[in-house]
Coordinates of N, CA and C in Angstrom, one line a residue:
X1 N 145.6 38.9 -6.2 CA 145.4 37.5 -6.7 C 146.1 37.3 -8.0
X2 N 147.0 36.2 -8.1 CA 147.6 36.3 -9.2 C 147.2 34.8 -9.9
X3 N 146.8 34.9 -11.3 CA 145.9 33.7 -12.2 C 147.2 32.9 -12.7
X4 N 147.1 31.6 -13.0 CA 148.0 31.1 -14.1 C 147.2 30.7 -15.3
X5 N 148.6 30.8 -16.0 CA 147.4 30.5 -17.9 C 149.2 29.9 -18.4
X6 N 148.3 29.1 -18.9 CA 149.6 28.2 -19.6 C 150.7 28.2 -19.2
X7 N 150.9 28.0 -17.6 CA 152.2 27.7 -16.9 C 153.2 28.8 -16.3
X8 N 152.2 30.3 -16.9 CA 152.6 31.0 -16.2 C 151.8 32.0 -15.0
X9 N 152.6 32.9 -14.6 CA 151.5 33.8 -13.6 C 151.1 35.1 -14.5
X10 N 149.9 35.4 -14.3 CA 149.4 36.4 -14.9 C 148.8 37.5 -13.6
X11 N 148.4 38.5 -13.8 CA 148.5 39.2 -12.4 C 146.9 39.7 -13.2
X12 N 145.9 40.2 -12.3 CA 144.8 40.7 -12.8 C 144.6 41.9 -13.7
X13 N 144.4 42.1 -14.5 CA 144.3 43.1 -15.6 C 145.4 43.5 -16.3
X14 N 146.1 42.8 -15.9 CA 147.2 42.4 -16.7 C 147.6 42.8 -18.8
X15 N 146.7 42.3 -19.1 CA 146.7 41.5 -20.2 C 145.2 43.2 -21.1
X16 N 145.1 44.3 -20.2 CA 143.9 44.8 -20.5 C 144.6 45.8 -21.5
X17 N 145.6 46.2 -21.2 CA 146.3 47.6 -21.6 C 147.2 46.7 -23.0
X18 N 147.0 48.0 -23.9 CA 148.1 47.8 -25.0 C 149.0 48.1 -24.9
X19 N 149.9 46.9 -25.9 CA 151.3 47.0 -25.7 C 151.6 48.2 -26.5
X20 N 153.5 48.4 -26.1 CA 153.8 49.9 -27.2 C 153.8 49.4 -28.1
X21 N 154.2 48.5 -29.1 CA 154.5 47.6 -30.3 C 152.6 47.4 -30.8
X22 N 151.7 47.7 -30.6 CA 150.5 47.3 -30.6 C 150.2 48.5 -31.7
X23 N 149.5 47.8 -32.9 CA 148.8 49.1 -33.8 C 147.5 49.5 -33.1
X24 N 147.3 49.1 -32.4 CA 145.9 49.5 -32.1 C 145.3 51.1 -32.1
X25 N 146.7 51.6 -31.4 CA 146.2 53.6 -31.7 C 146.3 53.9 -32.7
X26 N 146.6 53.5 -33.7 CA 146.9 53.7 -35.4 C 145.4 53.8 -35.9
X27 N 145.2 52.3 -35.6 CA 143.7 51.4 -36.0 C 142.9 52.5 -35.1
X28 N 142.3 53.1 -34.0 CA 141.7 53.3 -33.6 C 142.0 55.6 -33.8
X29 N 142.6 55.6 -34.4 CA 143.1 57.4 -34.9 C 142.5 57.1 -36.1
X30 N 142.7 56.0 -36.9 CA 142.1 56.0 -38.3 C 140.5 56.0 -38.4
X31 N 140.3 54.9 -37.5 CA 138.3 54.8 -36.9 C 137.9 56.4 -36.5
X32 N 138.7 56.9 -35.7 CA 138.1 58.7 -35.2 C 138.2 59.5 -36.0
X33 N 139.0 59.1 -37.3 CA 139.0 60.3 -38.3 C 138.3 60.0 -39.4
X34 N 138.0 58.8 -39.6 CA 137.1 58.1 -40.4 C 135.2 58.6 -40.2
X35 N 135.0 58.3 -38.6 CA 133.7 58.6 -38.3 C 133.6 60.0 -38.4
X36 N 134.7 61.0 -37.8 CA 134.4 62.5 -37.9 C 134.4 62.9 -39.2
X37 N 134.8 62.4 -40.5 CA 134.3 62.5 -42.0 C 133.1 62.3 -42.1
X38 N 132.5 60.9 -41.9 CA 131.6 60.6 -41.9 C 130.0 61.3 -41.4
X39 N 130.5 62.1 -40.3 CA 129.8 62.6 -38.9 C 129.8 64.2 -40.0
X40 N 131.0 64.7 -40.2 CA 130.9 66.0 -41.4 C 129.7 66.2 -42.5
X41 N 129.9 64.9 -43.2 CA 129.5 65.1 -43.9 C 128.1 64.9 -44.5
X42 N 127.5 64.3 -43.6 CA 126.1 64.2 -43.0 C 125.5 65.8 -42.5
X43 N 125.9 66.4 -41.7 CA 125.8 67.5 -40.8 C 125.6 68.5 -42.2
X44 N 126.9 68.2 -43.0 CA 126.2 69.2 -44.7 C 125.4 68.9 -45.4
X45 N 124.9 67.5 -45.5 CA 123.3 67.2 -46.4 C 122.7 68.1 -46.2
X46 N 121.3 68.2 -47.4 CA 120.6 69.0 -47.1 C 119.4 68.3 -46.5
X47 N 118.7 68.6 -45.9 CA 117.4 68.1 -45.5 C 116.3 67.7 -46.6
X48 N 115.9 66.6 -46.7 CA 115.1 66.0 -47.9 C 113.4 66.7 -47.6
X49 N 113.4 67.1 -49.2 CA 112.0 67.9 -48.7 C 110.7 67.7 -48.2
X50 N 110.6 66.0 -48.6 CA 109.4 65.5 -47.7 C 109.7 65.5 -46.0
X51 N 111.0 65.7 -45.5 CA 111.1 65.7 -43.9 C 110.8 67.1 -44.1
X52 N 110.9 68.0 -44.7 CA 110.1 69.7 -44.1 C 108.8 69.8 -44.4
X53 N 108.2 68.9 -45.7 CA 107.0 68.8 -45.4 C 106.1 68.5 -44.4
X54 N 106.7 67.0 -43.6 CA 106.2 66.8 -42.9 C 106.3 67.2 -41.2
X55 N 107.2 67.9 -41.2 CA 107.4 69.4 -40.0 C 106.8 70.3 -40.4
X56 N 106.3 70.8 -41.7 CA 105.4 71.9 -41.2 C 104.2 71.2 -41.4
X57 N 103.9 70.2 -41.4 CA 102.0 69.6 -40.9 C 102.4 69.4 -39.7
X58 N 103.1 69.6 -38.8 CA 102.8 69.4 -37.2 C 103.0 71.2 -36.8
X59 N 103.3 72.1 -37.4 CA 102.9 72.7 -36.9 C 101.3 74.0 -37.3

């Protein structure tokens, strides 16, 4: 099935994929290295001591 949009043919899913000229894998390497800092450095907090308090009243 092929769409038109402003005079021309567009073919379906066409328009889904990024282009090579597109920052998007830049933008989106910087977002994965960003959250896996973020995701790090959480993981080395230490646990606050009213959440161990209140783990050991459940057990």
């Amino acid at each position: 099935m092929v769409v038109e949009k402003k005079g021309r043919e567009v073919k379906p899913g066409s328009g889904a994929a990024p282009r090579k000229n597109s920052p998007l894998p830049v933008a989106q390497s910087h977002i994965a290295g960003s959250l896996r800092t973020a995701y790090e450095e959480t993981v080395r907090e230490q646990v606050p001591q009213e959440f161990l308090d209140l783990l050991g009243k459940l057990s």
